[in-house]
XYZ file of C-alpha atoms in Angstrom:
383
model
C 8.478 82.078 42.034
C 10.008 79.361 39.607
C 12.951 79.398 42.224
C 10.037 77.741 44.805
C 8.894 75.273 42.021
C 12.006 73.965 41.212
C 12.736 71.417 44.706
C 9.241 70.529 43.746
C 10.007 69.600 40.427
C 13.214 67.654 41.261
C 11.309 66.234 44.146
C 8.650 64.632 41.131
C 11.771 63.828 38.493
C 12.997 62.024 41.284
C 9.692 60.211 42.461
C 9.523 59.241 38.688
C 13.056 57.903 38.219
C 12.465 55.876 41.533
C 8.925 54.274 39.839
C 10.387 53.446 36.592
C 12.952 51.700 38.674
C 10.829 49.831 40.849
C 8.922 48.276 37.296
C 9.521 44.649 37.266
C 11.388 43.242 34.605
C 9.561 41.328 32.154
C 9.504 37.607 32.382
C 11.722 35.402 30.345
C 9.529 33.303 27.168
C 8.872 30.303 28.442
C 10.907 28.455 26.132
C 14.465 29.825 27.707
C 13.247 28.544 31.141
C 12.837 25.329 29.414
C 16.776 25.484 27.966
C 17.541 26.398 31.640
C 16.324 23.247 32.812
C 18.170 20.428 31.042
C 16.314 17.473 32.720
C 13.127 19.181 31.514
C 14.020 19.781 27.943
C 15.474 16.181 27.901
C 12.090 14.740 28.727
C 10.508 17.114 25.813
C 12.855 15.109 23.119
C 12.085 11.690 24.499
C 8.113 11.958 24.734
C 8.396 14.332 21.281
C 10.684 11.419 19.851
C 7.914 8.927 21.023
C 5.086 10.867 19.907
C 5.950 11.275 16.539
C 7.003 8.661 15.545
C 4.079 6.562 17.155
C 1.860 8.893 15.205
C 3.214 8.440 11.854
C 4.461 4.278 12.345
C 0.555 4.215 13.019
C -0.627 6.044 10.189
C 1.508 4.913 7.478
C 0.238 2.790 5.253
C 2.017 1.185 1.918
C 0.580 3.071 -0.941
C -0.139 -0.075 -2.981
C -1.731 -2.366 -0.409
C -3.968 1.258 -0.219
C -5.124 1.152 -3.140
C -7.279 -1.881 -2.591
C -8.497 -1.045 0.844
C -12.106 -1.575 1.290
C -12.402 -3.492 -2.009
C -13.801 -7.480 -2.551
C -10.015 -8.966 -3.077
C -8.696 -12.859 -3.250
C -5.581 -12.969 -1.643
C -3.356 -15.732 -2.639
C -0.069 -17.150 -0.634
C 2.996 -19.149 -1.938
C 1.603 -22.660 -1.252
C -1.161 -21.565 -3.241
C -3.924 -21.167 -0.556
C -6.385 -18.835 -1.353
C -8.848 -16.280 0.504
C -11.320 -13.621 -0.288
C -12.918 -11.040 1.319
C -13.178 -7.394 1.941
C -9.597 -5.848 2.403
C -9.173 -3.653 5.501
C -5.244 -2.556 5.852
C -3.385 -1.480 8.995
C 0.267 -0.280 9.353
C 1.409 -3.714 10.627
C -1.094 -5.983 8.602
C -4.346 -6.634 6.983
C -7.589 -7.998 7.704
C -10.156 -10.259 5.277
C -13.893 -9.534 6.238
C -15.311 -12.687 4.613
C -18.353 -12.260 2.624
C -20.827 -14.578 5.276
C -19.219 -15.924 8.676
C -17.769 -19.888 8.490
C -18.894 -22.362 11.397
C -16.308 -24.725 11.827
C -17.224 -28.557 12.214
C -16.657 -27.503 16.585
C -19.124 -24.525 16.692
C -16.179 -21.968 16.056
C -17.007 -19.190 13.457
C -15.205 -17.242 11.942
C -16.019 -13.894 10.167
C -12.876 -12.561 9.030
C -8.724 -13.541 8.732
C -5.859 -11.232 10.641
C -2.504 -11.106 8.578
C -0.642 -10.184 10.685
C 3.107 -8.260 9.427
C 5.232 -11.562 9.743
C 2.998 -13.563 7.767
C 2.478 -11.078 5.187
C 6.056 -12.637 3.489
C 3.813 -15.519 2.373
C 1.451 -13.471 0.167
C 2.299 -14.594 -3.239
C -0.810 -11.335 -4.515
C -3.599 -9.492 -3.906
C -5.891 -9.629 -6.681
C -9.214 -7.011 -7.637
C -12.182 -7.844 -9.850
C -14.500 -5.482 -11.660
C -17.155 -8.564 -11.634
C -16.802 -8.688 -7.653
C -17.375 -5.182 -7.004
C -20.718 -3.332 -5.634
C -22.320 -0.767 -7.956
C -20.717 2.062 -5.148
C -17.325 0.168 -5.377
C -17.196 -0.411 -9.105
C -17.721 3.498 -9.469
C -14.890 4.163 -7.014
C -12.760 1.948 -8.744
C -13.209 3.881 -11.977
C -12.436 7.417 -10.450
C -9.439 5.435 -8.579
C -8.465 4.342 -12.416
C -8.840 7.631 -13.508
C -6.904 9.503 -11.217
C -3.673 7.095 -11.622
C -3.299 6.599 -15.778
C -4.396 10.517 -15.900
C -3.062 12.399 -12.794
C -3.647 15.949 -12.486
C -1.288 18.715 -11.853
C -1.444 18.348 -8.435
C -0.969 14.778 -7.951
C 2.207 15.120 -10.369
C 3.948 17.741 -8.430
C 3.450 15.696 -5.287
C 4.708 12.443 -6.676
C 7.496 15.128 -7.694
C 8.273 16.386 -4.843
C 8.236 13.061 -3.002
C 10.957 11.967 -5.127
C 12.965 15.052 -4.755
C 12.622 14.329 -0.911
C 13.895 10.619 -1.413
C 16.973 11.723 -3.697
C 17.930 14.308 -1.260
C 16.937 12.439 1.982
C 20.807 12.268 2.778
C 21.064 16.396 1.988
C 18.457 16.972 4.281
C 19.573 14.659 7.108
C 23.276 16.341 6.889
C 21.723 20.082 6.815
C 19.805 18.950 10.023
C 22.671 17.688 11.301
C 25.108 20.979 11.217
C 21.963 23.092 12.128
C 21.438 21.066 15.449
C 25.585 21.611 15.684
C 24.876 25.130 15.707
C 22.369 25.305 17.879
C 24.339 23.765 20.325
C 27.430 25.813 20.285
C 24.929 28.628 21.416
C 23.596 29.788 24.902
C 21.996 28.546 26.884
C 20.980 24.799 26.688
C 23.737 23.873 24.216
C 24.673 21.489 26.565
C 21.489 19.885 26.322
C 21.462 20.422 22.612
C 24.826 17.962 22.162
C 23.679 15.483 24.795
C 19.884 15.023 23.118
C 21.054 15.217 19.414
C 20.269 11.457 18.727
C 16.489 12.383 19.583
C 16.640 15.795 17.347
C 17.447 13.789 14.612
C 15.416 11.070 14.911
C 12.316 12.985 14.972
C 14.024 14.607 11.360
C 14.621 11.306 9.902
C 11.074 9.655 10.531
C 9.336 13.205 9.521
C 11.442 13.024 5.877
C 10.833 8.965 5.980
C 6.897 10.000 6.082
C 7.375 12.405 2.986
C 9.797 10.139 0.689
C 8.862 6.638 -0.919
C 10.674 4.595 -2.735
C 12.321 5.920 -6.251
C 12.805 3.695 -8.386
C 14.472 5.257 -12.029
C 13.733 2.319 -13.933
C 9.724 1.862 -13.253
C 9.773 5.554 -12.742
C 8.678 6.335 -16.461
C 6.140 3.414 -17.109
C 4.144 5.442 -14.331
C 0.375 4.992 -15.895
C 1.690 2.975 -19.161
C 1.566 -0.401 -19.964
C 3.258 -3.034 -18.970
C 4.366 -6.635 -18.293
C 4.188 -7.853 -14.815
C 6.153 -11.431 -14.275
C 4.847 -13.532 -10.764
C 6.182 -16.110 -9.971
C 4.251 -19.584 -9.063
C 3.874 -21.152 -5.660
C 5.378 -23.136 -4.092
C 5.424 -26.540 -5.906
C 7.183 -28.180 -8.166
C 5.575 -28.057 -11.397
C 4.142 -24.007 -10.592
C 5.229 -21.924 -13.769
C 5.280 -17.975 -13.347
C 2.157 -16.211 -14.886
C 3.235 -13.151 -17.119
C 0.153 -10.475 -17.045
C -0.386 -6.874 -19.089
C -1.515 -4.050 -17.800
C -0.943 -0.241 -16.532
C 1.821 0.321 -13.709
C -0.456 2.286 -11.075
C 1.922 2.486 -8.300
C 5.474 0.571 -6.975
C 6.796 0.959 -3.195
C 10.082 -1.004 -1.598
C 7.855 -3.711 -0.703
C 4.662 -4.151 -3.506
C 3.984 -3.318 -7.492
C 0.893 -2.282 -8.332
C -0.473 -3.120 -12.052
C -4.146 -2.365 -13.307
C -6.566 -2.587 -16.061
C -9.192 -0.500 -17.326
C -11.387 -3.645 -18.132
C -11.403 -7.307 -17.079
C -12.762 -8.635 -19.985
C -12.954 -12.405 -20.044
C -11.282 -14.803 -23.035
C -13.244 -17.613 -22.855
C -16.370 -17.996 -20.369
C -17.138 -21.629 -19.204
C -19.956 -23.088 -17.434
C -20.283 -26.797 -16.337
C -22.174 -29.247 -13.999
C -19.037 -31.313 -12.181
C -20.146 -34.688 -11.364
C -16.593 -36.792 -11.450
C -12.820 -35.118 -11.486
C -11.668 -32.955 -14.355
C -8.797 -32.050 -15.801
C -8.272 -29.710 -18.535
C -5.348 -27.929 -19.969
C -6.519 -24.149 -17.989
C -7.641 -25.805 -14.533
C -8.441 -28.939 -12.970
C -11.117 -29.797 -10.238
C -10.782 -32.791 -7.658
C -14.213 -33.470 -6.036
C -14.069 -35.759 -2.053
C -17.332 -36.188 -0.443
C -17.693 -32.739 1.202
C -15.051 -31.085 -0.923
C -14.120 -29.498 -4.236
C -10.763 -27.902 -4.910
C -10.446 -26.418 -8.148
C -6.707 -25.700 -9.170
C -5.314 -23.184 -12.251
C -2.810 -25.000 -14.553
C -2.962 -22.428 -17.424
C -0.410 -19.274 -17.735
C -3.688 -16.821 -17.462
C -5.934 -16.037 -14.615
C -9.080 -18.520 -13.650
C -11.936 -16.874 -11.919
C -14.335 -18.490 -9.972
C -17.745 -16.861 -10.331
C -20.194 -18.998 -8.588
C -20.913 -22.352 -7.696
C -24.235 -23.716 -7.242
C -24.344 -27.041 -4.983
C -28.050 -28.590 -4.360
C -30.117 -25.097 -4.476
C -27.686 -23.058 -3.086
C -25.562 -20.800 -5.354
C -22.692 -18.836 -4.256
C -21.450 -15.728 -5.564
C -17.057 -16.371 -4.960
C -15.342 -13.950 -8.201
C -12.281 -15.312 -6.829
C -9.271 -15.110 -9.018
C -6.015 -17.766 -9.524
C -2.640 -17.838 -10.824
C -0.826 -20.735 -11.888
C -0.419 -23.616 -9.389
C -3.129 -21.841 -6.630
C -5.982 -23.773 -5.440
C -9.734 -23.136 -3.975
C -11.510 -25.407 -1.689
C -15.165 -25.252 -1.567
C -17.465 -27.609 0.234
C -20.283 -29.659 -1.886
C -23.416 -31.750 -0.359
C -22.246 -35.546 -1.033
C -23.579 -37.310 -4.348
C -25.181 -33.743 -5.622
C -23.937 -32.238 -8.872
C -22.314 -29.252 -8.794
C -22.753 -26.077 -11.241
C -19.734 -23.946 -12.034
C -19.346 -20.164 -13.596
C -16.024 -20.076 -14.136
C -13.902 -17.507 -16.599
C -10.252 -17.162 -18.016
C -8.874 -13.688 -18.110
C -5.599 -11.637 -18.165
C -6.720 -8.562 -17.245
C -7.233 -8.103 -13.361
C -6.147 -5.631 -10.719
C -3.107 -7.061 -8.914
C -0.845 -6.035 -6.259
C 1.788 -8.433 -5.328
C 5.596 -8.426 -3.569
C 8.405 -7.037 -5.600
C 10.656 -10.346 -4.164
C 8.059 -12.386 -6.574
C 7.070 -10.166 -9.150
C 9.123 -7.968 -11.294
C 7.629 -5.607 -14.460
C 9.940 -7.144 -17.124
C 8.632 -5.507 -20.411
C 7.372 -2.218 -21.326
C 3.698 -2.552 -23.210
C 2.833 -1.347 -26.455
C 2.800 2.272 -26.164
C 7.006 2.560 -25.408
C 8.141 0.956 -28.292
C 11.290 2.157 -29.817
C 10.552 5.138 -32.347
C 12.686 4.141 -35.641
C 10.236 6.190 -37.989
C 9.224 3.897 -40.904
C 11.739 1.218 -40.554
C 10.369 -2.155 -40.687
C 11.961 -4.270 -37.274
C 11.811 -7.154 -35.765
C 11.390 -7.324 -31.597
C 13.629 -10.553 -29.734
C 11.599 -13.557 -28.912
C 12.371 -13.998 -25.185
C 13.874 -17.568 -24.424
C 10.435 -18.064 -22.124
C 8.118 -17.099 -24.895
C 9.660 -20.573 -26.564
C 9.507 -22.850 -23.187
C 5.372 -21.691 -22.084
């Protein structure tokens, strides 16, 4: 009897071997059809290339203009024009919502000035007031405050690793380098791999350029301590450079930022202009639809209001040295002015015209009880 079975059971080993035979082979991952196809993988780098980098260029934002975004700012220019507004930034510029729309002498209106990326070289600084905030604005001011002189763990080992990325930006680029080398000694696609490596490493670079900032080693430690900042004047002859204390918040390639806790005024002033002034902190030229009101002094002059007939307009716009405001007046009416001097203001402004110079009073040199004497800077003597 198991003599019978046997054909049978060959018969069925056989039937078997001839199914498992006849099983299709699994289907290659998708992604070694795509190495198969060089003109296809070639058109993955280029729209990846675009992609990214589109994405981030359109994102990124400099970290100091940033800090002022959606705050009441006066922004002031290097031939000493001045604006003010709400701050709204963009990757390539920055927009001034003006605080009511201005009707030209034609009909035009206007509700709000585009600076665009080119004319951005002619900002001279962007200056923040606690007076010209909103209640909801003044608070998120403080928690901004807050966060920069006393950053938490996490916001330190971020900044740290940031700067980590910057110092070894060159590391990384190199390591991505000889692993796309690699790569493209293998098969298949390595082909593709050589002839696409400009696009591989592109994407790298502006990935790592999103992560790093600028690293400075110098301004590095007077992170959230104070500080000196130096700006220079506009452009004029007799502008002098306007030296201001406060806390280093932030620095990138392009801006410094420098803060204060309060904005405390030295000397409050309030006075009905009927005929031109001129005083040793400001000066105010009056035409018959026109006031401009100029800063002369080394500290800041803020503009409160200004009352003109029965209208009164709330301004809190700030000036350095040598800048100017023009504001219209009704002809042959008085005007009223709330004006303040200060040194204490929020202020982010171009590292080609502003440089922190000193350290403040918290880094002084540690000589235990030894009685010294600091140098007296050769522009202490000339301002």
């Amino acid at each position: 009897m198991p003599d019978l079975l046997q054909p049978h059971v060959l018969a069925l080993l056989a039937q078997a071997t001839d199914a498992a035979q006849a099983v299709p082979a699994a289907p290659p991952p998708w992604w070694y059809i795509l190495l198969e196809h060089p003109l296809a993988l070639g058109l993955l780098f280029i729209f990846l290339t675009a992609i990214i980098s589109t994405l981030i260029v359109a994102r990124k934002k400099d970290k100091c203009l940033k800090l002022l975004n959606d705050y009441h700012v006066t922004y002031l220019t290097k031939t000493g024009q001045t604006m003010w507004g709400d701050l709204v930034v963009y990757s390539k510029g920055i927009e001034l919502r003006f605080d009511a729309p201005h009707t030209t002498q034609r009909g035009l209106t206007k509700s709000s000035a585009l600076v665009y990326e080119s004319q951005i070289a002619d900002c001279l600084a962007l200056c923040r007031l606690d007076a010209g905030l909103t209640e909801a604005e003044r608070r998120a001011r403080v928690r901004q405050i807050r966060r920069s002189f006393n950053p938490g763990l996490i916001r330190r080992t971020g900044r740290w690793f940031r700067n980590m990325v910057n110092t070894l930006r060159d590391a990384f680029n190199k390591a991505l380098g000889a692993l796309i080398g690699q790569i493209a000694k293998a098969r298949p696609g390595g082909a593709v791999m050589t002839t696409h490596r400009g696009s591989v490493e592109q994407i790298g670079q502006t990935l790592l350029g999103s992560v790093a900032h600028a690293y400075e080693p110098l301004l590095e430690p007077h992170i959230g301590k104070p500080v000196v900042l130096t700006l220079a004047g506009p452009d004029a002859p007799d502008a002098k450079h306007t030296e201001l204390p406060g806390y280093l918040v932030d620095y990138t390639d392009k801006y410094l930022a420098v803060f204060n806790v309060e904005h405390e005024p030295l000397e409050t002033i309030e006075l009905d202009v009927t005929e031109p002034i001129e005083k040793p902190q400001f000066s105010i030229g009056l035409s018959d639809r026109q006031m401009t009101i100029t800063c002369n002094g080394p500290d800041v002059l803020v503009v409160r209001t200004v009352q003109s007939g029965q209208r009164q307009h709330n301004l809190d716009v700030a000036l350095t040295c040598g800048c100017s405001v023009d504001l219209p007046r009704q002809p042959q009416q008085p005007v009223h002015l709330s004006i303040f001097v200060t040194r204490r203001v929020d202020i982010v402004c171009p590292r080609a015209l502003a440089t922190v110079e000193f350290g403040g009073e918290s880094v002084q040199a540690k000589r235990g009880k030894r009685v010294g004497l600091a140098p007296q800077p050769q522009s202490d003597t000339t301002t």
